[in-house]
Coordinates of N, CA and C in Angstrom, one line a residue:
X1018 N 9.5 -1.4 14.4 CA 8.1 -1.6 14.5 C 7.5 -0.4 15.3
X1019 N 6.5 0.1 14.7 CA 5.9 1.5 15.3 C 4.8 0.4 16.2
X1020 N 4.8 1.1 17.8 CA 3.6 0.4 18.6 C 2.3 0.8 17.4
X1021 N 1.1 -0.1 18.3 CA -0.1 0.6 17.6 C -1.3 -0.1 18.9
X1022 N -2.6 -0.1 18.9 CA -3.4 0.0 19.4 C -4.4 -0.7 19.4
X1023 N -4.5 -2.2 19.2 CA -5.7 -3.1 18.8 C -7.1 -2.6 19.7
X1024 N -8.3 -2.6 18.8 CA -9.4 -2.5 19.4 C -10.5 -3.4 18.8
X1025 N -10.8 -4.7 19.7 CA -12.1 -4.9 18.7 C -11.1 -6.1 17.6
X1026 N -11.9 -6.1 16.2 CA -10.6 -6.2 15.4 C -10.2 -5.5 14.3
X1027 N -10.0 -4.4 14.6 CA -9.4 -3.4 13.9 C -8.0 -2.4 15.1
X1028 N -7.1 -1.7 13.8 CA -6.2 -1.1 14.3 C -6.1 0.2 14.2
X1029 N -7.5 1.2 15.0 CA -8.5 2.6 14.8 C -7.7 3.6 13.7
X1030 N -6.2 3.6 14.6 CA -5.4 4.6 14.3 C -4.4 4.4 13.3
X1031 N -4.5 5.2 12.2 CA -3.0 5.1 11.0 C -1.4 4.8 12.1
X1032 N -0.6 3.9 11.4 CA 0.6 3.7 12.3 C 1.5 5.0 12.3
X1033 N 2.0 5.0 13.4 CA 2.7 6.2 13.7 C 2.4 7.9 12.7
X1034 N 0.6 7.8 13.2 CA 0.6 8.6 12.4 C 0.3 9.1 11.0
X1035 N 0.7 7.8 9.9 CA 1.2 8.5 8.7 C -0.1 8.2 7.7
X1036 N -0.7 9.1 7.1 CA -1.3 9.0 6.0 C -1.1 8.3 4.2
X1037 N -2.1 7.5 4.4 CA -1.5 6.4 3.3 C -1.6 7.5 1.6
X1038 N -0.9 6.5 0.7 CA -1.0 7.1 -0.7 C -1.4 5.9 -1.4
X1039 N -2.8 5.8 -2.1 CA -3.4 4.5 -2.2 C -2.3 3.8 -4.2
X1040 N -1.6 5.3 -4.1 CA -0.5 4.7 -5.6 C 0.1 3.9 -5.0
X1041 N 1.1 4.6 -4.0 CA 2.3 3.6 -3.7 C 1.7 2.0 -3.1
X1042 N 0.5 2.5 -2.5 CA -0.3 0.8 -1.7 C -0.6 -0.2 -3.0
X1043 N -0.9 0.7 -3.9 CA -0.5 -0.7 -4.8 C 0.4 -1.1 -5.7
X1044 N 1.5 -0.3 -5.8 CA 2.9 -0.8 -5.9 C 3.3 -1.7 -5.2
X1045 N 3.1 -1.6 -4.1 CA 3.4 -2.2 -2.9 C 2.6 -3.8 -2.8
X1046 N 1.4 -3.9 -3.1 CA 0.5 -4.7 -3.1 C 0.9 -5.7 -4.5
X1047 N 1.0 -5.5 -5.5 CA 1.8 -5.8 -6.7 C 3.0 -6.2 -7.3
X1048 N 3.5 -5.9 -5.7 CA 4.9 -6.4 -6.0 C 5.4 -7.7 -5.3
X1049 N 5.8 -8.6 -5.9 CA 5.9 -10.0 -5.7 C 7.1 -10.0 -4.9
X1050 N 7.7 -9.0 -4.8 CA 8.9 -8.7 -4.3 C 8.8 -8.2 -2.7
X1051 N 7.7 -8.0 -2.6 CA 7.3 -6.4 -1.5 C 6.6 -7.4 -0.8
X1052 N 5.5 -7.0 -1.2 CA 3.9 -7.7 -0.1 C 3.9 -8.9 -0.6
X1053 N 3.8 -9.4 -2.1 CA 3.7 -10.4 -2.4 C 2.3 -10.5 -1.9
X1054 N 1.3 -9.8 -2.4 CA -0.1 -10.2 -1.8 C -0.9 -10.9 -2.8
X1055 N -0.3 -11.2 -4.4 CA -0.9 -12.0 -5.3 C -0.2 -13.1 -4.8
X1056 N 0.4 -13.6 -4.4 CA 0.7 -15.1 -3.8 C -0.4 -15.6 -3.7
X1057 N -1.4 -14.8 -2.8 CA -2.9 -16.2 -2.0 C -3.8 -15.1 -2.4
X1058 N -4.0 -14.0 -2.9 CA -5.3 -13.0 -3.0 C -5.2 -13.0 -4.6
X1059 N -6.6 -12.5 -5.0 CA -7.2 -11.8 -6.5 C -7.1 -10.6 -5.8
X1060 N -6.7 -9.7 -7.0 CA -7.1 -8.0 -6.7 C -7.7 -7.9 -8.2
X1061 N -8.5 -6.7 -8.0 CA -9.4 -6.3 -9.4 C -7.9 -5.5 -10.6
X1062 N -7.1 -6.5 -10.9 CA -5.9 -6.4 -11.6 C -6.1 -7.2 -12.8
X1063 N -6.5 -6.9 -14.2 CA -6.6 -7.5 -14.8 C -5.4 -7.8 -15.7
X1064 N -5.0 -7.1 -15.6 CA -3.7 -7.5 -16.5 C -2.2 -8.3 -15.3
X1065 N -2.6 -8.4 -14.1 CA -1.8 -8.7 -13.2 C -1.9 -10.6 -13.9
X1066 N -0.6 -11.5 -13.9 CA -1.4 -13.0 -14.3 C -1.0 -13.4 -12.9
X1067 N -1.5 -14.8 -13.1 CA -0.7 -15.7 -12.0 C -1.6 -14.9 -10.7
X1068 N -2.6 -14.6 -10.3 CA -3.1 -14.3 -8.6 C -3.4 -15.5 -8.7
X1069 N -3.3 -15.4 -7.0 CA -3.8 -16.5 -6.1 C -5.0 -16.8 -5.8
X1070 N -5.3 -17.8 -5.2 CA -7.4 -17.9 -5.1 C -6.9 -18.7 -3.3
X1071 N -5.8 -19.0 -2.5 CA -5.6 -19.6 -1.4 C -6.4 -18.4 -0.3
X1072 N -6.1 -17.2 -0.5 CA -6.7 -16.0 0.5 C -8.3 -15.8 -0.2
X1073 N -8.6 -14.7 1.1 CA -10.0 -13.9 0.3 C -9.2 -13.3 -1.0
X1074 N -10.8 -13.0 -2.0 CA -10.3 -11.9 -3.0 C -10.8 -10.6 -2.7
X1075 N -10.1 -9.6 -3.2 CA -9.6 -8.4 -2.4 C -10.3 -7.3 -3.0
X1076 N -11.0 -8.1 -4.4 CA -12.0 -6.9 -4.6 C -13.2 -6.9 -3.8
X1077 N -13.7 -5.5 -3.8 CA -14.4 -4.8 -2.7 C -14.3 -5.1 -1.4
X1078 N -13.0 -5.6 -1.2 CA -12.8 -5.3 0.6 C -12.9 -4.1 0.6
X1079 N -12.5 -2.9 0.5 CA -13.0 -1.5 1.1 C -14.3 -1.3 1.1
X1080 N -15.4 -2.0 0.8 CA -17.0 -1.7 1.0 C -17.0 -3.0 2.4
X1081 N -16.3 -4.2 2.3 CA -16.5 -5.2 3.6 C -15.8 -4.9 4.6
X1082 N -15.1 -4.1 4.7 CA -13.8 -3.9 5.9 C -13.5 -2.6 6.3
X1083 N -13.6 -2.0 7.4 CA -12.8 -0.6 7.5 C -11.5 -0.8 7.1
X1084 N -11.0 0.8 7.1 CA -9.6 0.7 7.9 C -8.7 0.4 8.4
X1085 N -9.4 -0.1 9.2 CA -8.5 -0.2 10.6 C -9.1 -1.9 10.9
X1086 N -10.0 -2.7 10.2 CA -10.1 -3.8 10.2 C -9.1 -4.2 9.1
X1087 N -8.5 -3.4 8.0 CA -7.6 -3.7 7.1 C -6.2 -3.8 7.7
X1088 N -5.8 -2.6 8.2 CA -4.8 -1.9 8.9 C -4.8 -3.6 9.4
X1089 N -5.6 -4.0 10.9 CA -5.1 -5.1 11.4 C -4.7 -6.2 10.8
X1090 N -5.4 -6.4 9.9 CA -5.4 -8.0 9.0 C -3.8 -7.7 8.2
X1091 N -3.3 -6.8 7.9 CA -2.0 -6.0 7.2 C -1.1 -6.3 8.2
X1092 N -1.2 -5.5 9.6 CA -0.1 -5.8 10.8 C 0.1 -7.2 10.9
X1093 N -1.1 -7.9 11.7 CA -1.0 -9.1 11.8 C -2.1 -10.0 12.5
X1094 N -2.7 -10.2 10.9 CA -3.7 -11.3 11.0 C -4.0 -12.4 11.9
X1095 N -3.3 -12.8 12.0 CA -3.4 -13.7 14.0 C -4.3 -13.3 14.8
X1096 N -3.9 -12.0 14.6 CA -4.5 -11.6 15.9 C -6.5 -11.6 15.4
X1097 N -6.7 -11.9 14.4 CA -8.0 -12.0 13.9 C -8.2 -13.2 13.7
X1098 N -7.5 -14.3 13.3 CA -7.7 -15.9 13.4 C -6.4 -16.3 13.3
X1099 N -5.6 -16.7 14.4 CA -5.0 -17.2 15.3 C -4.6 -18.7 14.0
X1100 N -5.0 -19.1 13.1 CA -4.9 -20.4 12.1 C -4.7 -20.2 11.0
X1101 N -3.8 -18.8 10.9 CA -4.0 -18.0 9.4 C -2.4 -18.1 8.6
X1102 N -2.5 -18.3 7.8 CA -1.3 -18.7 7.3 C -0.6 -17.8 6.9
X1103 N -1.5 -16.1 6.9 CA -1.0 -14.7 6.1 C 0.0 -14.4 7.4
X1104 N 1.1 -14.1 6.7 CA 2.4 -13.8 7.7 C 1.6 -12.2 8.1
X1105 N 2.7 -11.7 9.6 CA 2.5 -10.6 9.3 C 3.2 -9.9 9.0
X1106 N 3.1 -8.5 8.8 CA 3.8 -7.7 8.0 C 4.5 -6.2 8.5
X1107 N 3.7 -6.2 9.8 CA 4.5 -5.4 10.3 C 4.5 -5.5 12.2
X1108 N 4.6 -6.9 12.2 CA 5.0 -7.3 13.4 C 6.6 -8.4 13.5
X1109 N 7.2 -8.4 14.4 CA 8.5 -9.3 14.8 C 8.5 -10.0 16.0
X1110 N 7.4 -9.5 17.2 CA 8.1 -10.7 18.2 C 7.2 -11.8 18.0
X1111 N 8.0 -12.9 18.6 CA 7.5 -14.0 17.8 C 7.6 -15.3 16.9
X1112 N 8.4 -14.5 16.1 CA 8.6 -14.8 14.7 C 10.3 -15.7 14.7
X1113 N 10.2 -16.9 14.5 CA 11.1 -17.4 14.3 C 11.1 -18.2 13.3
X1114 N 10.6 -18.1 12.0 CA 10.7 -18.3 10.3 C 10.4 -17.2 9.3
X1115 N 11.1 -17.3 8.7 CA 11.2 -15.7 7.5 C 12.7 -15.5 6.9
X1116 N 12.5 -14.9 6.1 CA 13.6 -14.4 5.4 C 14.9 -13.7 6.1
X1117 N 15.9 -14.0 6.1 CA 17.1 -13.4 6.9 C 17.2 -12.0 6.5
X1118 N 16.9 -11.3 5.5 CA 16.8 -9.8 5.4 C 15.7 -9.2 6.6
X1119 N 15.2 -10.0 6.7 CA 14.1 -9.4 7.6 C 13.9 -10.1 8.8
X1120 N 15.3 -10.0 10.0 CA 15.1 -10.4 10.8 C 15.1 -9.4 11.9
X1121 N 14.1 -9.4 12.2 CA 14.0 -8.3 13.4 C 13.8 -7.2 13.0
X1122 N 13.0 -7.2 11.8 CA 12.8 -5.5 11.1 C 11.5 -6.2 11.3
X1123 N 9.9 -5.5 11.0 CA 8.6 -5.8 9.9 C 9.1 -5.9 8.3
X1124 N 8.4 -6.4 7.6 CA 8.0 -6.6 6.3 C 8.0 -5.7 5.9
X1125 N 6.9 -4.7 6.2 CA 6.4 -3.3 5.7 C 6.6 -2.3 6.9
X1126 N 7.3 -1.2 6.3 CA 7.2 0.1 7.5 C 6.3 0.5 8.0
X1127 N 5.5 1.3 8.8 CA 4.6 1.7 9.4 C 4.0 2.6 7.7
X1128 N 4.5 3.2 7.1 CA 4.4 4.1 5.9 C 3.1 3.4 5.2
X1129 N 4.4 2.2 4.6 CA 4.3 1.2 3.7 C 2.6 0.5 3.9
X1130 N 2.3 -0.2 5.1 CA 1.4 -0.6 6.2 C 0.2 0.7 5.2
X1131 N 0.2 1.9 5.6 CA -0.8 2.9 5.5 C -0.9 3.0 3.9
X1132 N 0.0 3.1 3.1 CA -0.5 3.1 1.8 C -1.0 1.8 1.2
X1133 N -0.8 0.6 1.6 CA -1.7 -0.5 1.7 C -3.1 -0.6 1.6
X1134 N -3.3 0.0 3.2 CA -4.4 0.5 3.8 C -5.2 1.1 2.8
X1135 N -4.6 1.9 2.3 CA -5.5 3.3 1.4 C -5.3 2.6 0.1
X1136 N -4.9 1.5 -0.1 CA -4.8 1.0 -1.9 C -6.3 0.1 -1.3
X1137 N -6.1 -0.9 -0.5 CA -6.9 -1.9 -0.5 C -8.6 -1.1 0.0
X1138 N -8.2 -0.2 0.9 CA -9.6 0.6 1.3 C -10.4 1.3 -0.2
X1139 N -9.9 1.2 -0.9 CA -9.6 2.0 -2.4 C -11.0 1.3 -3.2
X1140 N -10.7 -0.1 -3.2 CA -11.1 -1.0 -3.4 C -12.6 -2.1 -3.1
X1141 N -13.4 -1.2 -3.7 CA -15.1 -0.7 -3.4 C -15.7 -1.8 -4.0
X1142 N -15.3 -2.0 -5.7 CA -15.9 -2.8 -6.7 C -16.0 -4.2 -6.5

């Protein structure tokens, strides 16, 4: 897990640095395998089936949200409402339910995290 920086509620700074690729963030976002973020969200995916309506829908979060208010809700939502069922994704202490592949790693690499970022920031309409 790359440290990072909460302010407010957003997380200002790209994680360790890295500049997102808003292709891979939605591969990543798409993949039921990966983020699994059609589980509880809509994204403006029409040919995607089976989204979820349990979360917000995710079209035009980039006109509602910075950044770095995404970035946080991506790391770990908690820390924005404390009653939230969205796991996080690139946090570990804490965490004592989850997948045995992923114990003691994040979900998403610090990378992974930023091209997210730049898929969902992407995302105006």
């Amino acid at each position: 897990m790359v440290p990072f920086a909460v302010a407010g509620d957003a997380i200002p700074e790209p994680l360790g640095g890295h500049r997102g690729d808003p292709q891979r963030g939605r591969l990543i976002a798409l993949d039921r395998e990966v983020a699994n973020c059609l589980a509880c969200h809509r994204v403006p995916e029409p040919a995607e089936r089976f989204q979820g309506e349990l979360g917000p829908d995710l079209a035009g979060v980039g006109r509602r949200l910075t950044e770095g208010q995404i970035r946080l809700r991506i790391v770990d939502q908690s820390r924005v409402n404390p009653r939230t069922i969205m796991p996080p994704y690139h946090r570990v202490d804490g965490l004592r339910r989850g997948a045995e592949k992923l114990r003691g790693r994040p979900a998403l690499a610090a990378a992974e995290v930023e091209d997210a970022v730049d898929y969902l920031a992407s995302l105006r309409e």
